[in-house]
Short mmCIF file of C-alpha atoms in Angstrom, two decimals:
data_model
loop_
_atom_site.label_atom_id
_atom_site.label_comp_id
_atom_site.label_asym_id
_atom_site.label_seq_id
_atom_site.Cartn_x
_atom_site.Cartn_y
_atom_site.Cartn_z
CA MET A 98 38.89 61.25 -8.55
CA ALA A 99 36.80 58.91 -10.40
CA GLU A 100 35.02 55.78 -9.05
CA LYS A 101 36.75 53.60 -6.61
CA ILE A 102 37.12 49.80 -6.21
CA LYS A 103 37.20 48.02 -2.92
CA LEU A 104 40.34 46.06 -2.47
CA GLU A 105 40.59 43.29 0.09
CA VAL A 106 43.65 41.22 0.69
CA VAL A 107 43.00 38.35 2.98
CA THR A 108 45.76 35.93 4.37
CA PRO A 109 45.37 33.12 6.98
CA LYS A 110 46.69 35.64 9.40
CA GLY A 111 43.69 37.99 8.86
CA ALA A 112 42.82 40.84 6.53
CA ILE A 113 45.86 42.86 5.53
CA VAL A 114 44.19 45.51 3.36
CA SER A 115 40.62 46.68 3.12
CA GLU A 116 40.51 50.08 1.34
CA GLU A 117 38.71 51.81 -1.43
CA VAL A 118 41.33 52.26 -4.16
CA ASP A 119 41.49 53.68 -7.71
CA ILE A 120 43.49 50.91 -9.46
CA VAL A 121 44.81 47.44 -8.56
CA THR A 122 47.74 45.73 -10.42
CA ALA A 123 48.18 42.06 -9.51
CA PRO A 124 50.47 39.31 -10.81
CA GLY A 125 47.93 36.80 -12.52
CA PHE A 126 48.46 33.43 -13.77
CA ALA A 127 48.91 34.71 -17.31
CA GLY A 128 50.81 37.76 -16.46
CA GLU A 129 50.07 41.07 -14.56
CA PHE A 130 46.57 42.41 -14.79
CA GLY A 131 44.96 45.71 -13.75
CA VAL A 132 41.68 46.22 -12.32
CA LEU A 133 39.73 49.41 -12.24
CA ALA A 134 36.35 50.25 -10.80
CA ASN A 135 33.30 48.33 -12.23
CA HIS A 136 35.41 45.55 -13.76
CA ALA A 137 33.62 42.56 -14.98
CA PRO A 138 33.32 39.50 -12.77
CA PHE A 139 36.71 37.75 -12.94
CA LEU A 140 38.43 34.86 -11.30
CA SER A 141 42.18 34.30 -11.54
CA THR A 142 45.08 32.38 -9.83
CA ILE A 143 47.84 34.50 -8.36
CA LYS A 144 51.55 33.90 -8.58
CA VAL A 145 54.26 35.17 -6.22
CA GLY A 146 54.96 38.79 -6.96
CA THR A 147 54.00 42.37 -6.39
CA LEU A 148 50.67 43.81 -5.82
CA ARG A 149 50.32 47.35 -6.49
CA TYR A 150 47.46 49.79 -5.80
CA LYS A 151 46.89 53.46 -6.05
CA LYS A 152 44.76 55.48 -3.74
CA ASP A 153 44.40 59.14 -4.41
CA GLY A 154 47.63 59.27 -6.26
CA ASN A 155 49.62 57.29 -3.64
CA GLU A 156 50.97 54.08 -4.86
CA SER A 157 51.47 51.03 -2.35
CA GLU A 158 53.07 47.82 -2.82
CA LEU A 159 52.71 44.45 -1.22
CA MET A 160 54.63 41.25 -1.68
CA ILE A 161 52.15 38.50 -1.98
CA SER A 162 52.66 34.68 -2.46
CA GLY A 163 50.37 32.43 -4.32
CA GLY A 164 46.60 32.36 -4.07
CA PHE A 165 43.71 33.51 -6.12
CA CYS A 166 41.69 36.66 -6.77
CA GLU A 167 38.09 37.30 -7.27
CA VAL A 168 36.47 40.45 -8.77
CA SER A 169 32.82 40.95 -8.50
CA ASN A 170 30.41 43.67 -7.55
CA ASN A 171 32.98 46.42 -7.76
CA LYS A 172 35.23 44.52 -5.12
CA ILE A 173 38.44 42.73 -5.69
CA SER A 174 39.27 40.15 -3.06
CA LEU A 175 42.72 38.53 -3.06
CA LEU A 176 43.26 35.35 -1.00
CA VAL A 177 46.90 34.71 -0.70
CA GLU A 178 49.16 32.76 1.73
CA SER A 179 51.02 35.71 2.86
CA ALA A 180 51.28 39.46 2.15
CA GLU A 181 54.09 41.75 3.30
CA ARG A 182 54.70 45.42 3.18
CA GLY A 183 58.15 46.60 2.13
CA HIS A 184 59.07 47.83 5.56
CA GLU A 185 58.16 44.40 7.18
CA ILE A 186 60.61 42.40 4.90
CA ASP A 187 63.73 41.28 6.50
CA VAL A 188 66.16 41.83 3.82
CA ASP A 189 69.01 39.72 5.29
CA ARG A 190 66.59 36.83 5.68
CA ALA A 191 65.33 37.15 2.17
CA LEU A 192 69.00 37.28 0.94
CA ARG A 193 69.88 34.13 2.83
CA ALA A 194 66.64 32.45 1.58
CA LYS A 195 67.61 33.31 -2.05
CA GLU A 196 71.20 31.87 -1.66
CA ARG A 197 69.76 28.82 -0.03
CA ALA A 198 67.13 28.25 -2.68
CA GLU A 199 69.73 28.79 -5.50
CA LYS A 200 71.82 26.21 -3.91
CA ARG A 201 69.11 23.80 -3.54
CA LEU A 202 68.00 24.37 -7.08
CA MET A 203 71.45 23.50 -8.36
CA GLN A 204 71.51 20.25 -6.34
CA ALA A 205 68.09 19.31 -7.48
CA ARG A 206 69.11 19.99 -11.03
CA GLU A 207 72.07 17.57 -10.67
CA LYS A 208 70.02 14.85 -9.00
CA GLN A 209 66.88 15.53 -11.19
CA GLU A 210 64.54 15.60 -8.47
CA ASN A 211 61.41 17.28 -9.52
CA TYR A 212 59.80 17.71 -6.18
CA ASP A 213 62.78 19.41 -4.64
CA ARG A 214 63.18 21.55 -7.80
CA THR A 215 59.64 22.83 -7.63
CA ARG A 216 59.96 23.66 -3.96
CA ALA A 217 63.32 25.44 -4.39
CA GLU A 218 61.98 27.39 -7.35
CA ALA A 219 58.97 28.48 -5.30
CA ALA A 220 61.25 29.47 -2.59
CA LEU A 221 63.53 31.38 -4.83
CA GLN A 222 60.53 33.21 -6.37
CA ARG A 223 59.39 34.42 -2.94
CA ALA A 224 62.79 35.47 -1.95
CA MET A 225 63.13 37.49 -5.19
CA ALA A 226 59.75 39.12 -4.84
CA ARG A 227 60.61 40.11 -1.31
CA LEU A 228 63.90 41.62 -2.28
CA LYS A 229 62.41 43.45 -5.11
CA ILE A 230 59.90 45.22 -2.95
CA ALA A 231 62.34 45.80 -0.06
CA GLN A 232 64.73 47.55 -2.54
CA HIS A 233 61.98 49.77 -3.82
CA LYS A 234 61.69 51.12 -0.49
CA LEU A 235 65.33 51.97 0.11
CA MET B 1 44.15 8.48 63.38
CA ALA B 2 46.85 9.81 61.22
CA SER B 3 49.85 11.21 63.00
CA LEU B 4 50.27 15.09 63.19
CA LYS B 5 53.47 14.89 61.15
CA ASP B 6 51.77 12.84 58.28
CA VAL B 7 48.90 15.21 58.06
CA GLN B 8 51.24 18.18 57.86
CA THR B 9 53.18 16.70 55.03
CA LYS B 10 50.19 15.96 53.11
CA ILE B 11 48.77 19.48 53.51
CA GLY B 12 52.18 20.82 52.23
CA GLY B 13 51.98 18.40 49.32
CA VAL B 14 48.43 19.44 48.31
CA LYS B 15 49.41 23.09 48.61
CA LYS B 16 52.21 22.67 46.26
CA THR B 17 49.98 20.77 43.81
CA SER B 18 47.42 23.61 43.87
CA GLN B 19 50.21 26.15 43.05
CA ILE B 20 51.07 24.15 39.93
CA THR B 21 47.56 23.84 38.81
CA SER B 22 46.73 27.30 39.27
CA ALA B 23 49.86 28.35 37.38
CA MET B 24 48.87 25.96 34.58
CA ASN B 25 45.44 27.49 34.57
CA MET B 26 46.94 30.99 34.14
CA VAL B 27 49.24 29.93 31.40
CA ALA B 28 46.39 28.04 29.57
CA ALA B 29 44.34 31.26 29.78
CA ALA B 30 47.13 33.33 28.23
CA LYS B 31 47.68 30.73 25.55
CA LEU B 32 44.03 30.42 24.80
CA ARG B 33 43.94 34.10 24.10
CA GLY B 34 46.47 33.72 21.51
CA ALA B 35 44.91 30.61 19.96
CA GLN B 36 41.60 32.27 19.76
CA GLN B 37 43.10 35.36 18.15
CA LYS B 38 44.68 33.20 15.35
CA MET B 39 41.32 31.32 14.91
CA GLU B 40 39.62 34.62 14.46
CA ASP B 41 42.28 36.08 12.16
CA PHE B 42 41.71 33.00 10.04
CA ARG B 43 38.02 33.14 9.88
CA PRO B 44 37.64 35.73 7.03
CA TYR B 45 40.13 33.66 4.87
CA THR B 46 37.98 30.39 5.20
CA GLU B 47 34.77 32.49 4.58
CA LYS B 48 35.92 34.00 1.46
CA PHE B 49 37.39 30.67 0.37
CA ASN B 50 34.27 28.75 0.83
CA GLN B 51 32.38 31.43 -1.15
CA ALA B 52 34.70 31.27 -4.00
CA MET B 53 34.52 27.49 -4.09
CA THR B 54 30.92 27.34 -4.04
CA SER B 55 30.58 29.92 -6.92
CA LEU B 56 33.21 28.20 -8.87
CA SER B 57 31.92 24.52 -8.39
CA ALA B 58 28.31 25.56 -8.98
CA ASN B 59 28.78 25.34 -12.69
CA MET B 60 31.25 22.49 -12.91
CA GLU B 61 30.96 18.83 -13.11
CA SER B 62 32.56 17.42 -10.11
CA GLY B 63 33.44 14.28 -11.93
CA GLN B 64 36.38 15.82 -13.83
CA PHE B 65 38.45 16.33 -10.71
CA PRO B 66 40.04 13.33 -9.08
CA LEU B 67 40.00 15.09 -5.57
CA MET B 68 36.17 15.43 -5.98
CA GLU B 69 35.43 11.96 -7.12
CA VAL B 70 32.95 10.15 -5.24
CA ARG B 71 33.88 6.39 -5.28
CA ASP B 72 31.03 3.93 -5.04
CA VAL B 73 32.81 0.95 -3.88
CA GLN B 74 34.74 2.03 -0.71
CA THR B 75 37.21 -0.23 0.76
CA THR B 76 39.45 1.91 2.94
CA VAL B 77 38.33 5.03 4.95
CA GLU B 78 40.94 7.42 6.41
CA ILE B 79 40.27 9.30 9.45
CA VAL B 80 42.52 12.36 10.37
CA ILE B 81 42.54 12.71 14.04
CA VAL B 82 43.63 16.13 15.43
CA THR B 83 44.46 15.92 19.19
CA SER B 84 46.78 17.81 21.46
CA ASP B 85 50.24 17.15 22.07
CA ARG B 86 49.99 17.46 25.86
CA GLY B 87 47.74 15.98 28.40
CA LEU B 88 46.19 17.43 31.61
CA CYS B 89 43.41 18.93 29.82
CA GLY B 90 40.48 17.01 31.24
CA SER B 91 38.34 14.77 29.06
CA PHE B 92 39.10 16.70 25.86
CA ASN B 93 41.35 14.16 24.14
CA SER B 94 39.42 11.21 25.27
CA ASN B 95 36.25 12.75 23.81
CA ILE B 96 37.96 12.83 20.51
CA PHE B 97 38.98 9.33 20.93
CA LYS B 98 35.51 8.26 21.69
CA ALA B 99 34.00 10.07 18.54
CA THR B 100 36.83 8.43 16.54
CA GLU B 101 36.16 4.95 17.83
CA LYS B 102 32.59 5.33 17.08
CA LEU B 103 33.27 6.17 13.53
CA ILE B 104 35.70 3.29 13.19
CA ALA B 105 33.34 0.78 14.58
CA GLN B 106 30.62 2.16 12.26
CA TYR B 107 32.87 1.64 9.13
CA GLU B 108 34.12 -1.74 10.34
CA SER B 109 30.78 -3.10 10.76
CA GLU B 110 30.18 -2.18 7.12
CA GLY B 111 33.24 -4.32 6.26
CA LYS B 112 35.57 -1.37 5.50
CA LYS B 113 39.09 -0.93 6.49
CA VAL B 114 40.12 2.04 8.48
CA SER B 115 43.55 3.91 8.35
CA LEU B 116 44.47 6.72 10.58
CA VAL B 117 46.51 9.72 10.36
CA CYS B 118 47.29 11.12 13.75
CA VAL B 119 48.05 14.81 14.28
CA GLY B 120 49.23 15.45 17.87
CA LYS B 121 51.06 13.13 20.24
CA LYS B 122 48.01 12.06 22.26
CA GLY B 123 46.09 10.57 19.41
CA ASN B 124 49.27 8.58 18.21
CA ALA B 125 49.82 7.33 21.73
CA TYR B 126 46.35 6.13 22.08
CA PHE B 127 45.87 4.67 18.57
CA LYS B 128 49.29 3.18 18.15
CA LYS B 129 48.41 -0.25 19.65
CA THR B 130 45.48 -0.68 17.25
CA GLY B 131 47.96 -0.80 14.41
CA LYS B 132 45.73 1.31 12.15
CA VAL B 133 48.00 4.46 12.18
CA ARG B 134 49.28 5.11 8.79
CA LYS B 135 51.15 8.22 9.69
CA ALA B 136 51.61 10.41 12.74
CA TYR B 137 52.53 14.04 13.07
CA THR B 138 53.52 14.97 16.53
CA ASP B 139 54.91 18.10 18.26
CA ILE B 140 53.30 20.47 15.68
CA MET B 141 50.34 21.66 17.75
CA GLY B 142 52.19 24.31 19.62
CA THR B 143 53.08 26.51 16.72
CA PHE B 144 50.22 26.34 14.29
CA GLN B 145 52.17 26.64 11.10
CA MET B 146 50.47 26.66 7.71
CA PHE B 147 53.11 24.49 6.15
CA ASN B 148 52.60 21.78 8.64
CA ALA B 149 48.98 21.73 7.58
CA ARG B 150 50.18 21.81 3.88
CA ALA B 151 52.37 18.70 4.54
CA ILE B 152 49.61 16.86 6.06
CA ALA B 153 47.11 17.88 3.27
CA GLN B 154 49.58 16.90 0.51
CA ASP B 155 50.21 13.38 2.09
CA VAL B 156 46.55 12.83 2.68
CA ALA B 157 45.63 13.92 -0.92
CA ALA B 158 48.33 11.73 -2.44
CA ASN B 159 47.20 8.63 -0.57
CA PHE B 160 43.59 9.47 -1.79
CA LEU B 161 44.71 9.79 -5.44
CA ALA B 162 46.75 6.58 -5.30
CA ALA B 163 43.58 4.91 -4.21
CA GLY B 164 45.02 4.20 -0.70
CA SER B 165 41.77 5.62 0.72
CA ASP B 166 38.43 6.20 -0.77
CA LYS B 167 37.10 8.61 1.72
CA VAL B 168 38.75 10.74 4.38
CA HIS B 169 37.27 12.26 7.41
CA VAL B 170 38.75 14.54 9.79
CA VAL B 171 38.00 14.54 13.53
CA TYR B 172 38.84 17.50 15.77
CA GLY B 173 37.80 19.33 18.85
CA LYS B 174 35.57 22.07 17.83
CA PHE B 175 35.78 25.20 19.87
CA MET B 176 32.21 26.22 20.87
CA SER B 177 33.05 28.33 23.95
CA VAL B 178 35.63 28.43 26.66
CA ALA B 179 33.42 25.91 28.63
CA VAL B 180 32.19 23.75 25.75
CA GLN B 181 34.38 21.96 23.28
CA LYS B 182 32.73 19.34 20.99
CA PRO B 183 34.48 16.46 19.04
CA SER B 184 33.37 17.12 15.41
CA VAL B 185 33.66 14.84 12.36
CA GLU B 186 33.82 16.45 8.91
CA LEU B 187 34.27 14.99 5.40
CA LEU B 188 37.59 15.95 3.87
CA LEU B 189 37.63 13.93 0.66
CA PRO B 190 36.25 13.78 -1.83
CA VAL B 191 35.71 17.50 -1.64
CA GLN B 192 32.18 18.63 -1.49
CA PRO B 193 31.89 22.32 -1.20
CA GLU B 194 29.17 23.19 1.26
CA ALA B 195 25.77 23.29 -0.50
CA SER B 196 24.96 25.97 1.81
CA ALA B 197 21.20 26.75 1.55
CA SER B 198 21.85 30.54 2.04
CA GLU B 199 20.57 32.75 -0.74
CA ASP B 200 24.00 34.39 -1.17
CA ALA B 201 25.62 31.27 -2.25
CA ALA B 202 22.81 30.47 -4.89
CA GLN B 203 23.07 33.90 -6.04
CA ALA B 204 26.85 33.68 -6.38
CA GLY B 205 26.34 30.46 -8.10
CA ALA B 206 23.97 31.92 -10.68
CA ALA B 207 26.24 34.80 -11.41
CA ALA B 208 29.24 32.63 -11.75
CA GLY B 209 28.37 31.94 -15.27
CA ASP B 210 29.35 35.50 -16.19
CA TYR B 211 32.79 35.28 -14.72
CA LEU B 212 35.89 35.63 -16.78
CA TYR B 213 38.35 32.84 -15.79
CA GLU B 214 42.10 33.12 -16.05
CA PRO B 215 43.31 30.38 -16.68
CA SER B 216 40.38 28.02 -17.41
CA PRO B 217 38.03 27.15 -14.57
CA THR B 218 39.41 23.56 -14.52
CA GLU B 219 42.85 24.84 -14.04
CA ILE B 220 41.86 27.20 -11.31
CA MET B 221 40.05 24.29 -9.61
CA ASP B 222 43.30 22.23 -9.70
CA VAL B 223 44.93 24.82 -7.78
CA LEU B 224 42.09 25.48 -5.40
CA LEU B 225 41.34 21.94 -4.37
CA PRO B 226 44.76 21.21 -2.79
CA LEU B 227 44.51 24.61 -1.09
CA TYR B 228 41.10 23.82 0.18
CA MET B 229 42.46 20.76 1.92
CA ASN B 230 45.12 22.96 3.41
CA VAL B 231 42.37 25.39 4.75
CA MET B 232 40.36 22.60 6.03
CA ILE B 233 43.33 20.85 7.98
CA TYR B 234 44.68 24.20 9.28
CA HIS B 235 41.22 25.01 10.48
CA ALA B 236 40.94 21.71 12.32
CA MET B 237 44.26 22.36 13.89
CA LEU B 238 43.47 25.80 15.04
CA GLU B 239 40.16 24.71 16.52
CA THR B 240 41.75 21.81 18.37
CA GLY B 241 44.56 24.09 19.58
CA ALA B 242 42.04 26.63 21.14
CA SER B 243 39.91 23.90 22.47
CA GLU B 244 42.72 22.24 24.20
CA HIS B 245 43.77 25.33 26.07
CA ALA B 246 40.20 26.06 26.95
CA ALA B 247 39.71 22.43 28.23
CA ARG B 248 43.00 22.69 30.10
CA MET B 249 41.92 25.98 31.71
CA THR B 250 38.74 24.59 32.97
CA SER B 251 40.22 21.44 34.12
CA MET B 252 42.93 23.07 35.96
CA ASP B 253 40.53 25.49 37.45
CA ASN B 254 38.69 22.47 38.82
CA ALA B 255 41.84 20.94 40.10
CA THR B 256 42.79 24.05 42.10
CA ARG B 257 39.32 24.12 43.63
CA ALA B 258 39.70 20.39 44.68
CA CYS B 259 42.99 21.17 46.17
CA LYS B 260 41.49 23.99 48.14
CA ASP B 261 38.73 21.65 49.56
CA MET B 262 41.23 19.09 50.22
CA ILE B 263 43.44 21.48 52.22
CA GLN B 264 40.39 22.59 54.16
CA GLU B 265 39.54 18.94 55.19
CA LEU B 266 43.08 18.28 55.89
CA THR B 267 43.47 21.28 58.10
CA LEU B 268 40.49 20.18 60.04
CA LEU B 269 41.97 16.82 60.51
CA TYR B 270 45.17 18.29 61.62
CA ASN B 271 43.52 20.48 64.15
CA LYS B 272 41.57 17.59 65.54
CA ALA B 273 44.73 15.64 65.89
CA ARG B 274 46.54 18.33 67.40
CA GLN B 275 43.79 18.92 70.04
CA ALA B 276 43.65 15.28 70.75
CA GLY B 277 47.42 15.26 71.30
CA ILE B 278 47.10 18.11 73.84
CA THR B 279 44.17 16.52 75.64
CA ALA B 280 46.31 13.29 75.89
CA GLU B 281 49.27 15.24 77.13
CA LEU B 282 47.11 17.04 79.76
CA MET B 283 45.64 13.79 80.97
CA ASP B 284 49.07 12.41 81.36
CA ILE B 285 50.24 15.34 83.49
CA VAL B 286 46.95 15.36 85.58
CA GLY B 287 47.32 11.61 86.13
CA GLY B 288 51.08 11.97 87.13
CA ALA B 289 50.18 14.67 89.56
CA GLU B 290 47.40 12.66 91.08
CA ALA B 291 49.79 9.68 91.37
CA LEU B 292 52.58 11.91 93.08
CA LYS B 293 49.87 13.02 95.53
CA GLY B 294 49.13 9.47 96.34
#
């Protein structure tokens, strides 16, 4: 295989991933972006979504929530608030969270409360991202 | 001299106390391990975060971000005090109070107003009567949840932006080692990323010019600054938590030892009283026998 890039995913609960990988695809602010070895120095904020990386042909997925990402010296570090693998996700909980968030979103829309709305939207995004990954595993 | 019965009750009481303190010592030791683990897990995150902050802010004007704005005329200084929720941990909390009071006195002598945000029950209980407490968060020290830190950071930032405060400090118990915890004061707002003298940071700053940014550096900063506050407050909470358990462990250890000493002293006293009693009884018997012979 060609050259590799070092991937690090760090959350407040410690480093989740620290591996040499072939390609990383992350949900950036302006859409998904892919990073290969020897990428130019790059800094971006990260949205809630799926982080994919390939190592020797094996693809792995992680659910990550907001943070930011730095690429420099053939190393990509993601600092995110949480990162979960597919099998760690509690599907029932995510489903419940999704329903709850949808309900809150409706209420917030009626009352036109922006604060509640942004919070509910964020919760909904997280729940959806979790479900997406969990379903991939099934 | 105390009666036999009194001494005996007292020994029983002290023994029970020592059972409690030694149990608390063990619980604190177990909790300390957990808290320390959490602190260590969090360390790489803070390190990376500070690195990114320094490299990002190196080529940016700090004036353009309200959270980094240094205000010349300062009227109100806010202090976030992170203490424990529970007591019985020696002088740990009162050391933090002392450091805070020193800070308050210093600012008040300069004619500034001070408002307090108390995290942890003990701080609130202590400072409530001063009337300076703006907000208090209690019963959150046991769990260390990031969202608690976020709520506090948001509130403090909002107050700062609304010019409710011009400068924010955070006071917490820094965990140096199991035996040493030091109250520590840090500047929270306006944000001033560590101007670390290390060559790494300088290098990163120099290289930062070549970075590609997505979205613009300013927008990234807007996201990072509130996050930075979360990190700072969460860090303070973790440190205080670990320090609290360490302080409780040592103070409970001391208490258990003091109990043992006391039991020893009391047992001595008890034996003396018992012997004195026996001697007195013997004297009585001998005296009675002598009288009968009479």
